[in-house]
Amino acid sequence: MVACLQSQLLGETESEKLSKMSSLLERLHAKFNQNRPWSETIKLVRQVMEKRVVMSSGGHQHLVSCLETLQKALKVTSLPAMTDRLESIARQNGLGSHLSASGTECYITSDMFYVEVQLDPAGQLCDVKVAHHGENPVSCPELVQQLREKNFDEFSKHLKGLVNLYNLPGDNEASQSGPYHLSYRKATNAGPLDKILHGSVGYLTPRSGGHLMNLKYYVSPSDLLDDKTASPIILHENNVSRSLGMNASVTIEGTSAMYKLPIAPLIMGSHPVDNKWTPSFSSITSANSVDLPACFFLKFPQPIPVSRAFVQKLQSCTGIPLFETQPTYAPLYELITQFELSKDPDPIPLNHNMRFYAALPGQQHCYFLNKDAPLPDGRSLQGTLVSKITFQHPGRVPLILNLIRHQVAYNTLIGSCVKRTILKEDSPGLLQFEVCPLSESRFSVSFQHPVNDSLVCVVMDVQDSTHVSCKLYKGLSDALICTDDFIAKVVQRCMSIPVTMRAIRRKAETIQADTPALSLIAETVEDMVKKNLPPASSPGEPGLNCFTLPENQGALHFSTGWRRRGRINQAWDTSLLSRCTHSSVSKEGKDMKSTSTYLLLLVSYVFSV
């Protein structure tokens, strides 16, 4: 009516428009004053909705969409309303539907499965059963829960998942036999967190309703903190949500190549298992498989950034190309940044230039992710996005998950620097850090020494998903910061670079407070610089074999081996991490080599007595 009104008012004078509008409004008022019973109006709406399939074939898709919207807006409080809604959902998913003779059973059907919804005469739900091809109907608690809560959108997603489960090329027999013989045994003697991090298939949630089999293979410490209270979440069997951590669903999809897929179980009751409950699978043979233009897939809810080396390892593991066409590679750190920022629902783009800020208790950090830093081969660390992984034999899944866990652990550490926090670059006390890749599993974090005016760095090597080794590199003249074991323990507990850097700085401050002699050393060195008192020679050079002290107070003798070791330690920054070097010339232009020598001897003396 409104569209008709608008079309008639176009191209007319203002008076004519007002006249026609008054006439149309009078007609609307007259129509409204007929006082048609509400039951009759509902009947007319339902009659129109019953004809929507014919209208759709006539090209009235927009009107059909409006009618579906009206259907969703109606409250379901009776048996007819419930059956109407179920039939509408079935049509939206391309499925058939019909009612039993009593009208209390609604069947949603396809060639490969059907869903039976049992209702009472008042329209209240009794049960929901799913029957796959050739099988008896089985009650599905997930679908029962969704319909009892009137969560029709989620119920529709379940139906869509069931449809996709059978969306395979080939005949019906092959389609119905493939998906049901990819099975694993769940470890029963381990907690959920142990299953996630160490289980051969992670934390397994079997396929139910339209939800595919889900493998939860990794959670970071930050995933186990409550978003509102920041209190730790203790996992048990009843609170492991599907969205927690990193997940992969197991499915089967059509491919351009032919693969042998099992049509019979490959795990037998007598097969042994290892200490991780990984079963021994039978081989795929012609007797237990069928050739199909399809294959099994591990699908991720969101594409995962992986390195070029990871792609090669994965293809060697499965024996199947990871991509049908050549992928596009980009700097891995850039992909990790995009992945982390996409977790935040904030639609406002962040102009970061690979520079991110972290506000921590008592400290403010700025992290620069050097995505273009050259590796030993001269190229930067490249990566691509992986949305699914093809595999043919279920025995390959534990190996695949171990590789994915390793990559995700590396991504978690780098991604811990990516924040939407905004700070001013000239904020007082802002600490600067630079993160540079060294290989597909190693990276360095460079920063200013907490005590000295020099550059130090920590090299982290992600050896696997639960083990990160760390090595602190500093100059011989630099004050003690902390041990490598301390850094490794912090990293493995929090999997966060900002938290680790804060802990390192706080540990250095604690050491300085517990070592009063270091302040004396600093004063002595400062006095030496002012008086310009260089020694005759430095360690490793002829002429200096002993720091002259009374013998009963412990003279420090420097053997040839000590001098050789000193030269190696002084050369680490040029041979391994060229970006972690610092000039031997002070800001005033004075040679600092002699000063470093005196500082080294003083530190050695203090810590030897």
Coordinates of C-alpha atoms in Angstrom, one line a residue:
M1 CA 0.0 0.0 0.0
V2 CA 2.8 2.4 0.9
A3 CA 4.7 1.5 -2.3
C4 CA 1.5 2.2 -4.3
L5 CA 1.1 5.5 -2.5
Q6 CA 4.6 6.6 -3.3
S7 CA 4.3 5.6 -7.0
Q8 CA 1.1 7.6 -7.4
L9 CA 2.6 10.7 -5.8
L10 CA 5.5 10.9 -8.2
G11 CA 5.4 13.7 -10.9
E12 CA 2.3 15.4 -9.5
T13 CA 1.7 18.8 -8.0
E14 CA 1.7 19.4 -4.3
S15 CA -2.1 19.9 -4.1
E16 CA -2.8 16.7 -6.1
K17 CA -0.5 14.8 -3.9
L18 CA -2.3 15.9 -0.7
S19 CA -5.7 15.2 -2.2
K20 CA -4.7 11.6 -3.2
M21 CA -3.0 11.0 0.1
S22 CA -6.2 12.1 1.9
S23 CA -8.2 9.7 -0.3
L24 CA -5.9 6.8 0.4
L25 CA -5.9 7.4 4.1
E26 CA -9.7 7.5 4.1
R27 CA -9.7 4.1 2.4
L28 CA -7.2 2.8 5.0
H29 CA -9.4 4.0 7.9
A30 CA -12.5 2.5 6.3
K31 CA -10.6 -0.8 5.9
F32 CA -9.5 -0.7 9.5
N33 CA -13.0 0.2 10.8
Q34 CA -14.4 -3.1 9.4
N35 CA -13.3 -4.7 12.7
R36 CA -12.2 -8.0 11.1
P37 CA -11.8 -10.7 13.8
W38 CA -8.1 -11.4 14.7
S39 CA -8.6 -15.1 14.2
E40 CA -9.7 -14.4 10.6
T41 CA -6.6 -12.2 10.0
I42 CA -4.4 -15.0 11.3
K43 CA -6.1 -17.5 9.0
L44 CA -5.6 -15.2 6.0
V45 CA -1.9 -14.8 6.8
R46 CA -1.4 -18.5 7.1
Q47 CA -3.2 -19.1 3.8
V48 CA -0.8 -16.7 2.1
M49 CA 2.2 -18.3 3.7
E50 CA 1.1 -21.8 2.5
K51 CA 1.3 -20.4 -1.1
R52 CA 4.8 -19.0 -0.7
V53 CA 6.4 -21.9 -2.6
V54 CA 4.4 -21.2 -5.7
M55 CA 5.0 -17.5 -5.2
S56 CA 8.7 -18.1 -5.0
S57 CA 8.7 -20.0 -8.3
G58 CA 7.0 -16.9 -9.8
G59 CA 9.8 -14.7 -8.7
H60 CA 8.4 -13.2 -5.5
Q61 CA 11.4 -13.9 -3.4
H62 CA 11.3 -10.6 -1.6
L63 CA 7.8 -11.2 -0.5
V64 CA 8.7 -14.7 0.6
S65 CA 11.5 -13.3 2.7
C66 CA 9.1 -10.9 4.4
L67 CA 6.7 -13.7 5.2
E68 CA 9.5 -15.8 6.7
T69 CA 10.4 -12.8 8.8
L70 CA 6.8 -12.6 10.0
Q71 CA 6.9 -16.3 10.8
K72 CA 10.0 -15.8 13.0
A73 CA 8.3 -12.9 14.8
L74 CA 5.3 -15.0 15.8
K75 CA 5.4 -16.6 19.3
V76 CA 5.2 -20.3 19.4
T77 CA 2.6 -21.2 22.0
S78 CA 0.5 -23.9 20.4
L79 CA 0.8 -27.1 18.4
P80 CA -0.1 -25.5 15.1
A81 CA 2.4 -22.7 15.6
M82 CA 5.1 -25.2 16.5
T83 CA 4.5 -27.4 13.5
D84 CA 4.3 -24.3 11.2
R85 CA 7.7 -23.1 12.5
L86 CA 9.3 -26.6 12.0
E87 CA 8.0 -26.8 8.5
S88 CA 9.3 -23.3 7.7
I89 CA 12.8 -24.2 9.0
A90 CA 12.7 -27.4 6.9
R91 CA 11.9 -25.5 3.7
Q92 CA 14.7 -22.9 4.5
N93 CA 17.2 -25.8 4.5
G94 CA 15.9 -27.5 1.4
L95 CA 14.3 -30.4 3.3
G96 CA 10.9 -32.0 3.2
S97 CA 8.4 -32.2 6.0
H98 CA 5.1 -33.8 6.9
L99 CA 2.9 -34.4 9.9
S100 CA 1.6 -37.7 11.3
A101 CA -2.1 -38.5 11.3
S102 CA -2.4 -37.2 14.9
G103 CA -0.5 -34.0 14.1
T104 CA 1.8 -34.4 17.1
E105 CA 4.8 -35.8 15.1
C106 CA 6.6 -33.6 12.6
Y107 CA 9.1 -35.3 10.3
I108 CA 11.8 -33.4 8.6
T109 CA 13.2 -35.6 5.9
S110 CA 15.9 -36.0 3.2
D111 CA 17.2 -38.9 1.2
M112 CA 19.9 -39.8 3.8
F113 CA 18.3 -38.9 7.1
Y114 CA 15.2 -37.7 8.9
V115 CA 14.5 -35.9 12.1
E116 CA 11.4 -36.8 14.2
V117 CA 10.0 -34.1 16.5
Q118 CA 7.5 -35.5 19.0
L119 CA 5.0 -33.0 20.5
D120 CA 2.1 -33.2 22.9
P121 CA -1.4 -31.8 22.0
A122 CA -0.5 -28.5 23.7
G123 CA 2.6 -28.1 21.4
Q124 CA 5.1 -28.8 24.1
L125 CA 8.2 -30.8 23.1
C126 CA 8.5 -34.4 24.1
D127 CA 11.6 -35.7 22.2
V128 CA 13.7 -35.2 19.1
K129 CA 15.1 -38.2 17.3
V130 CA 17.6 -38.4 14.4
A131 CA 17.7 -41.5 12.1
H132 CA 20.5 -41.8 9.6
H133 CA 20.3 -43.9 6.5
G134 CA 19.7 -47.6 7.4
E135 CA 19.7 -46.9 11.2
N136 CA 17.1 -46.7 13.9
P137 CA 16.1 -43.2 15.2
V138 CA 18.1 -42.2 18.3
S139 CA 17.2 -39.4 20.7
C140 CA 19.4 -36.3 20.3
P141 CA 19.8 -34.3 23.5
E142 CA 21.3 -31.3 21.7
L143 CA 18.3 -30.9 19.5
V144 CA 15.9 -31.4 22.4
Q145 CA 17.6 -28.6 24.3
Q146 CA 17.5 -26.2 21.4
L147 CA 13.7 -26.7 20.7
R148 CA 12.8 -26.6 24.4
E149 CA 14.5 -23.2 24.6
K150 CA 12.8 -22.1 21.4
N151 CA 16.2 -21.6 19.9
F152 CA 15.1 -22.1 16.3
D153 CA 18.1 -20.5 14.8
E154 CA 20.5 -23.0 16.4
F155 CA 18.1 -25.9 15.5
S156 CA 18.3 -24.7 11.9
K157 CA 22.1 -24.8 12.1
H158 CA 22.0 -28.4 13.2
L159 CA 19.8 -29.3 10.2
K160 CA 22.3 -27.5 7.9
G161 CA 25.1 -29.5 9.5
L162 CA 23.3 -32.7 8.8
V163 CA 22.7 -31.7 5.2
N164 CA 26.4 -30.8 4.8
L165 CA 27.4 -34.1 6.3
Y166 CA 26.0 -36.0 3.3
N167 CA 26.9 -33.4 0.7
L168 CA 29.3 -35.7 -1.2
P169 CA 29.9 -36.6 -4.8
G170 CA 29.1 -40.2 -5.7
D171 CA 26.1 -42.5 -5.1
N172 CA 24.1 -42.6 -1.9
E173 CA 25.7 -45.8 -0.7
A174 CA 29.1 -44.2 -0.7
S175 CA 27.8 -41.0 0.9
Q176 CA 26.1 -42.8 3.7
S177 CA 29.0 -45.1 4.5
G178 CA 32.0 -42.8 4.6
P179 CA 31.5 -40.4 7.6
Y180 CA 30.6 -43.0 10.2
H181 CA 33.8 -45.0 10.3
L182 CA 36.3 -42.3 11.3
S183 CA 36.4 -43.0 15.0
Y184 CA 38.7 -42.5 18.0
R185 CA 38.8 -43.7 21.5
K186 CA 38.7 -41.1 24.3
A187 CA 41.2 -41.3 27.2
T188 CA 39.2 -41.8 30.4
N189 CA 42.0 -41.4 32.9
A190 CA 43.0 -37.8 32.2
G191 CA 41.5 -34.4 33.0
P192 CA 40.2 -32.2 30.2
L193 CA 43.2 -29.9 30.2
D194 CA 45.6 -32.8 30.0
K195 CA 43.6 -34.2 27.1
I196 CA 43.6 -30.9 25.3
L197 CA 47.3 -30.3 25.6
H198 CA 48.7 -33.8 25.4
G199 CA 46.0 -36.2 24.2
S200 CA 46.6 -37.8 20.8
V201 CA 43.4 -36.3 19.4
G202 CA 43.0 -33.6 22.0
Y203 CA 39.6 -33.2 23.8
L204 CA 37.2 -35.1 21.6
T205 CA 33.5 -34.2 21.4
P206 CA 31.6 -36.8 19.3
R207 CA 29.4 -35.8 16.5
S208 CA 25.9 -35.0 17.7
G209 CA 23.0 -33.7 15.8
G210 CA 24.3 -31.4 13.2
H211 CA 27.5 -30.7 15.1
L212 CA 30.5 -32.4 13.6
M213 CA 33.1 -34.3 15.7
N214 CA 35.2 -31.7 17.4
L215 CA 38.9 -31.9 18.5
K216 CA 40.0 -29.3 21.0
Y217 CA 43.8 -29.4 20.6
Y218 CA 45.2 -26.3 22.4
V219 CA 44.3 -23.7 25.0
S220 CA 46.6 -20.9 26.2
P221 CA 46.8 -19.7 29.8
S222 CA 44.9 -16.5 28.8
D223 CA 42.0 -18.8 27.5
L224 CA 41.7 -20.1 31.0
L225 CA 41.0 -16.7 32.6
D226 CA 37.4 -15.5 33.0
D227 CA 36.8 -12.4 30.9
K228 CA 34.8 -10.6 33.6
T229 CA 36.6 -11.5 36.8
A230 CA 40.0 -12.5 35.5
S231 CA 39.9 -15.5 37.8
P232 CA 41.3 -18.8 36.6
I233 CA 38.8 -21.3 35.1
I234 CA 39.2 -24.9 36.4
L235 CA 38.2 -27.3 33.6
H236 CA 36.1 -30.3 34.2
E237 CA 33.9 -32.5 32.0
N238 CA 30.8 -30.3 32.4
N239 CA 32.3 -26.9 31.6
V240 CA 34.4 -27.4 28.4
S241 CA 32.6 -25.3 25.8
R242 CA 33.0 -25.9 22.1
S243 CA 34.4 -22.3 21.6
L244 CA 37.1 -22.6 24.2
G245 CA 40.7 -22.5 22.8
M246 CA 41.7 -23.9 19.4
N247 CA 39.4 -26.4 17.7
A248 CA 39.2 -28.5 14.6
S249 CA 36.1 -30.3 13.3
V250 CA 36.4 -33.6 11.5
T251 CA 34.4 -33.9 8.2
I252 CA 34.4 -35.3 4.7
E253 CA 34.2 -33.2 1.6
G254 CA 34.4 -33.7 -2.2
T255 CA 37.8 -33.4 -3.9
S256 CA 39.0 -33.4 -7.5
A257 CA 41.2 -36.5 -6.9
M258 CA 40.1 -40.0 -5.9
Y259 CA 40.9 -41.4 -2.5
K260 CA 40.3 -44.7 -0.7
L261 CA 38.1 -44.0 2.3
P262 CA 37.2 -46.5 5.0
I263 CA 33.7 -48.0 5.1
A264 CA 34.4 -50.2 8.1
P265 CA 36.0 -49.4 11.5
L266 CA 39.8 -49.3 11.5
I267 CA 40.0 -49.7 15.3
M268 CA 39.3 -53.1 16.7
G269 CA 38.7 -54.0 20.4
S270 CA 41.9 -56.1 20.6
H271 CA 44.2 -53.3 19.2
P272 CA 46.7 -52.0 21.7
V273 CA 47.0 -48.4 22.7
D274 CA 50.1 -46.4 23.8
N275 CA 50.6 -44.2 26.9
K276 CA 48.6 -41.4 25.2
W277 CA 45.7 -43.7 24.4
T278 CA 46.6 -43.6 20.7
P279 CA 45.1 -46.8 19.2
S280 CA 46.7 -49.0 16.6
F281 CA 44.8 -48.7 13.4
S282 CA 44.3 -51.2 10.6
S283 CA 45.6 -50.4 7.2
I284 CA 43.2 -49.2 4.5
T285 CA 42.6 -52.0 2.0
S286 CA 40.2 -52.7 -0.8
A287 CA 38.1 -54.8 1.5
N288 CA 37.5 -52.0 4.0
S289 CA 37.4 -49.0 1.8
V290 CA 35.8 -47.5 -1.3
D291 CA 37.2 -45.2 -3.9
L292 CA 35.6 -41.7 -3.8
P293 CA 36.2 -38.2 -5.2
A294 CA 36.3 -37.1 -1.5
C295 CA 38.6 -37.2 1.5
F296 CA 38.6 -36.5 5.3
F297 CA 39.4 -33.0 6.5
L298 CA 40.3 -31.2 9.7
K299 CA 38.5 -27.9 9.3
F300 CA 39.3 -24.8 11.5
P301 CA 36.7 -22.2 12.5
Q302 CA 39.1 -19.5 11.4
P303 CA 42.1 -19.9 9.0
I304 CA 45.4 -20.4 11.0
P305 CA 48.6 -18.6 10.1
V306 CA 51.4 -21.2 9.4
S307 CA 54.9 -20.9 8.2
R308 CA 56.2 -22.2 4.9
A309 CA 58.2 -24.8 6.7
F310 CA 55.0 -26.0 8.5
V311 CA 53.3 -26.5 5.1
Q312 CA 56.2 -28.7 3.9
K313 CA 56.1 -30.7 7.2
L314 CA 52.4 -31.2 7.0
Q315 CA 52.5 -32.4 3.4
S316 CA 55.2 -34.9 4.3
C317 CA 53.1 -36.2 7.2
T318 CA 49.8 -36.7 5.2
G319 CA 51.3 -37.4 1.7
I320 CA 48.6 -35.2 0.3
P321 CA 49.0 -31.6 -1.0
L322 CA 47.7 -29.1 1.5
F323 CA 46.4 -26.8 -1.3
E324 CA 44.9 -27.5 -4.7
T325 CA 46.5 -24.3 -6.1
Q326 CA 49.6 -22.5 -5.1
P327 CA 49.0 -20.5 -2.0
T328 CA 49.8 -16.8 -1.5
Y329 CA 52.6 -16.2 1.0
A330 CA 53.0 -13.1 3.2
P331 CA 55.1 -12.2 6.2
L332 CA 54.1 -14.6 8.9
Y333 CA 54.1 -11.9 11.6
E334 CA 51.6 -9.9 9.6
L335 CA 49.3 -12.9 9.3
I336 CA 49.5 -13.5 13.1
T337 CA 48.7 -9.9 13.7
Q338 CA 45.6 -10.0 11.5
F339 CA 44.5 -13.3 13.2
E340 CA 44.8 -11.8 16.7
L341 CA 43.0 -8.5 15.8
S342 CA 40.2 -10.5 14.2
K343 CA 39.4 -12.0 17.6
D344 CA 38.3 -8.6 18.8
P345 CA 34.7 -7.7 17.7
D346 CA 35.7 -4.0 17.6
P347 CA 35.1 -3.1 13.9
I348 CA 37.3 0.0 14.0
P349 CA 40.5 -0.7 12.1
L350 CA 43.8 -0.2 14.1
N351 CA 46.5 1.8 12.4
H352 CA 49.4 0.0 14.1
N353 CA 52.3 -0.3 11.6
M354 CA 53.3 -3.5 13.5
R355 CA 53.8 -1.4 16.7
F356 CA 51.7 -2.4 19.7
Y357 CA 51.3 -1.3 23.3
A358 CA 50.8 -3.2 26.5
A359 CA 49.7 -1.6 29.8
L360 CA 50.9 -3.8 32.6
P361 CA 50.9 -3.2 36.4
G362 CA 53.6 -0.7 37.0
Q363 CA 55.0 -0.9 33.4
Q364 CA 54.1 0.3 29.9
H365 CA 55.5 -1.6 26.9
C366 CA 55.8 -0.9 23.2
Y367 CA 56.5 -3.9 20.9
F368 CA 57.7 -3.6 17.3
L369 CA 57.2 -6.8 15.4
N370 CA 59.9 -6.8 12.7
K371 CA 58.1 -8.8 10.1
D372 CA 60.7 -8.2 7.4
A373 CA 63.8 -9.2 9.5
P374 CA 66.0 -11.4 7.3
L375 CA 66.6 -15.1 8.3
P376 CA 70.0 -16.8 7.8
D377 CA 69.0 -17.5 4.2
G378 CA 68.5 -13.8 3.6
R379 CA 64.7 -14.1 3.2
S380 CA 62.0 -13.0 5.7
L381 CA 59.8 -15.4 7.5
Q382 CA 56.9 -16.2 5.2
G383 CA 53.6 -17.9 5.9
T384 CA 50.1 -18.5 4.6
L385 CA 46.6 -19.2 6.0
V386 CA 45.3 -22.8 6.4
S387 CA 41.6 -23.4 6.7
K388 CA 41.5 -27.2 6.4
I389 CA 43.9 -30.1 6.3
T390 CA 43.3 -33.2 4.1
F391 CA 44.0 -36.7 5.5
Q392 CA 43.1 -40.1 4.3
H393 CA 43.9 -42.4 7.3
P394 CA 42.7 -41.6 10.9
G395 CA 46.1 -42.6 12.2
R396 CA 47.6 -39.4 10.8
V397 CA 45.5 -37.1 13.0
P398 CA 47.7 -37.4 16.1
L399 CA 50.7 -36.4 14.0
I400 CA 48.9 -33.6 12.4
L401 CA 47.7 -32.2 15.7
N402 CA 51.2 -32.3 17.1
L403 CA 52.4 -30.1 14.2
I404 CA 49.5 -27.7 14.6
R405 CA 50.0 -27.4 18.3
H406 CA 53.7 -26.5 17.7
Q407 CA 52.7 -23.8 15.2
V408 CA 49.9 -22.4 17.4
A409 CA 52.2 -22.2 20.4
Y410 CA 54.6 -20.1 18.4
N411 CA 51.7 -17.9 17.1
T412 CA 50.4 -17.5 20.7
L413 CA 53.7 -16.0 21.9
I414 CA 54.0 -13.6 19.0
G415 CA 50.3 -12.8 19.2
S416 CA 50.6 -11.9 22.9
C417 CA 52.2 -8.7 21.8
V418 CA 49.2 -7.7 19.6
K419 CA 46.9 -5.5 21.6
R420 CA 44.5 -2.7 20.8
T421 CA 45.8 -0.6 23.7
I422 CA 46.6 2.9 22.7
L423 CA 49.4 4.8 24.4
K424 CA 51.4 7.9 23.5
E425 CA 54.9 7.2 22.1
D426 CA 56.3 9.9 24.4
S427 CA 54.7 8.4 27.5
P428 CA 57.1 8.6 30.5
G429 CA 58.7 5.3 31.3
L430 CA 57.5 3.6 28.1
L431 CA 59.8 0.6 27.5
Q432 CA 60.7 -0.4 24.0
F433 CA 61.0 -4.0 22.7
E434 CA 61.7 -5.4 19.3
V435 CA 60.6 -8.9 18.3
C436 CA 62.5 -10.5 15.4
P437 CA 62.1 -13.9 13.8
L438 CA 65.2 -16.1 13.7
S439 CA 63.5 -19.2 12.2
E440 CA 60.1 -20.8 12.0
S441 CA 60.4 -21.8 15.7
R442 CA 62.8 -19.2 17.2
F443 CA 62.7 -15.5 17.7
S444 CA 64.5 -12.8 19.7
V445 CA 63.1 -10.0 22.0
S446 CA 65.6 -7.1 22.2
F447 CA 65.3 -4.4 24.9
Q448 CA 67.4 -2.0 26.9
H449 CA 69.2 -3.4 29.9
P450 CA 67.2 -2.6 33.1
V451 CA 70.3 -1.3 34.8
N452 CA 73.0 -0.5 32.2
D453 CA 72.7 1.7 29.1
S454 CA 73.1 -1.2 26.7
L455 CA 71.1 -3.6 24.6
V456 CA 70.3 -7.2 25.6
C457 CA 68.0 -9.8 24.1
V458 CA 66.2 -13.0 24.9
V459 CA 66.1 -15.8 22.3
M460 CA 63.1 -18.1 22.7
D461 CA 63.0 -21.4 21.0
V462 CA 59.5 -23.1 20.8
Q463 CA 60.6 -26.7 20.8
D464 CA 57.1 -28.0 21.0
S465 CA 53.7 -26.9 22.2
T466 CA 54.6 -27.2 25.9
H467 CA 58.4 -26.6 26.0
V468 CA 60.0 -23.2 25.3
S469 CA 63.7 -22.9 25.9
C470 CA 65.1 -19.4 26.6
K471 CA 68.6 -17.8 26.5
L472 CA 69.5 -14.4 27.7
Y473 CA 72.3 -12.6 25.9
K474 CA 74.0 -9.6 27.4
G475 CA 77.4 -8.0 27.4
L476 CA 80.1 -9.1 29.7
S477 CA 80.1 -5.8 31.4
D478 CA 76.3 -5.8 31.9
A479 CA 74.8 -6.4 35.4
L480 CA 73.1 -9.6 36.1
I481 CA 69.4 -9.7 35.2
C482 CA 68.1 -13.2 35.8
T483 CA 68.8 -16.8 34.8
D484 CA 67.7 -18.6 31.6
D485 CA 65.7 -21.1 33.7
F486 CA 63.7 -18.3 35.3
I487 CA 62.7 -16.9 31.9
A488 CA 61.7 -20.4 30.6
K489 CA 59.5 -21.1 33.6
V490 CA 57.7 -17.7 33.3
V491 CA 57.2 -18.2 29.5
Q492 CA 55.8 -21.7 29.9
R493 CA 53.5 -20.6 32.6
C494 CA 52.0 -17.6 30.9
M495 CA 52.8 -18.0 27.1
S496 CA 53.0 -14.2 27.0
I497 CA 55.9 -12.0 25.9
P498 CA 54.7 -8.9 27.7
V499 CA 54.2 -10.7 31.0
T500 CA 57.6 -12.4 30.6
M501 CA 59.4 -9.1 29.9
R502 CA 57.8 -7.5 33.0
A503 CA 58.9 -10.5 35.1
I504 CA 62.5 -10.1 33.8
R505 CA 62.6 -6.4 34.7
R506 CA 61.2 -7.0 38.1
K507 CA 63.6 -9.8 38.7
A508 CA 66.5 -7.5 37.7
E509 CA 65.3 -4.9 40.1
T510 CA 65.2 -7.4 42.9
I511 CA 68.7 -8.6 42.2
Q512 CA 70.0 -5.0 42.2
A513 CA 68.3 -4.4 45.5
D514 CA 69.8 -7.5 47.0
T515 CA 73.3 -6.6 45.8
P516 CA 74.5 -3.4 47.4
A517 CA 78.0 -3.9 46.1
L518 CA 76.8 -3.1 42.5
S519 CA 76.2 0.5 43.4
L520 CA 79.8 0.7 44.6
I521 CA 80.9 -0.8 41.2
A522 CA 78.9 1.8 39.3
E523 CA 80.4 4.6 41.3
T524 CA 83.9 3.2 40.8
V525 CA 83.4 2.9 37.0
E526 CA 82.0 6.5 36.9
D527 CA 85.0 7.8 38.7
M528 CA 87.3 5.9 36.3
V529 CA 85.6 7.4 33.3
K530 CA 86.0 10.9 34.8
K531 CA 89.7 10.4 35.6
N532 CA 90.3 8.7 32.3
L533 CA 92.3 5.8 33.8
P534 CA 92.6 3.1 31.2
P535 CA 94.5 -0.1 32.2
A536 CA 97.7 -1.2 30.4
S537 CA 95.7 -3.9 28.6
S538 CA 92.5 -5.8 28.7
P539 CA 91.5 -9.4 29.2
G540 CA 92.6 -11.6 26.3
E541 CA 95.5 -9.2 25.4
P542 CA 99.1 -9.7 26.4
G543 CA 100.2 -7.9 29.6
L544 CA 97.2 -8.4 31.9
N545 CA 97.4 -11.8 33.7
C546 CA 96.1 -10.8 37.1
F547 CA 93.8 -8.2 38.8
T548 CA 96.3 -7.1 41.5
L549 CA 94.9 -7.9 44.9
P550 CA 96.6 -9.3 48.0
E551 CA 96.8 -13.0 47.6
N552 CA 95.0 -13.8 50.9
Q553 CA 92.0 -11.8 49.5
G554 CA 91.7 -13.9 46.4
A555 CA 93.6 -12.7 43.4
L556 CA 91.8 -13.3 40.1
H557 CA 94.2 -15.0 37.7
F558 CA 93.2 -15.1 34.0
S559 CA 94.5 -18.2 32.2
T560 CA 94.7 -18.6 28.4
G561 CA 91.4 -20.6 28.5
W562 CA 89.6 -17.9 30.4
R563 CA 90.8 -15.3 27.9
R564 CA 89.6 -17.5 25.0
R565 CA 86.2 -17.9 26.6
G566 CA 86.0 -14.2 27.1
R567 CA 86.5 -13.6 23.4
I568 CA 83.7 -16.0 22.4
N569 CA 81.3 -14.4 24.8
Q570 CA 82.0 -11.0 23.5
A571 CA 81.4 -12.1 20.0
W572 CA 77.9 -13.6 20.4
D573 CA 76.1 -10.5 19.4
T574 CA 77.9 -10.2 16.0
S575 CA 77.8 -13.9 15.1
L576 CA 74.3 -14.8 16.1
L577 CA 72.2 -11.6 16.6
S578 CA 73.5 -8.7 14.6
R579 CA 70.7 -6.5 15.8
C580 CA 71.7 -6.9 19.5
T581 CA 75.1 -5.2 19.2
H582 CA 75.9 -2.0 21.1
S583 CA 78.6 0.4 20.3
S584 CA 81.9 0.4 22.2
V585 CA 82.1 4.2 21.9
S586 CA 80.2 6.3 24.4
K587 CA 78.0 9.3 23.5
E588 CA 81.0 11.5 24.4
G589 CA 83.2 9.7 22.0
K590 CA 85.4 8.1 24.6
D591 CA 86.7 4.6 24.2
M592 CA 84.7 2.4 26.6
K593 CA 86.7 -0.8 26.1
S594 CA 88.9 -0.1 29.2
T595 CA 85.9 0.8 31.3
S596 CA 84.2 -2.4 30.4
T597 CA 87.3 -4.3 31.4
Y598 CA 87.4 -2.7 34.8
L599 CA 83.7 -3.3 35.3
L600 CA 84.2 -7.0 34.4
L601 CA 87.0 -7.4 36.9
L602 CA 85.0 -5.7 39.6
V603 CA 81.9 -7.8 39.0
S604 CA 84.0 -10.9 39.0
Y605 CA 85.7 -10.0 42.2
V606 CA 82.4 -9.1 44.0
F607 CA 80.7 -12.4 43.1
S608 CA 83.8 -14.5 43.9
V609 CA 84.2 -13.4 47.5

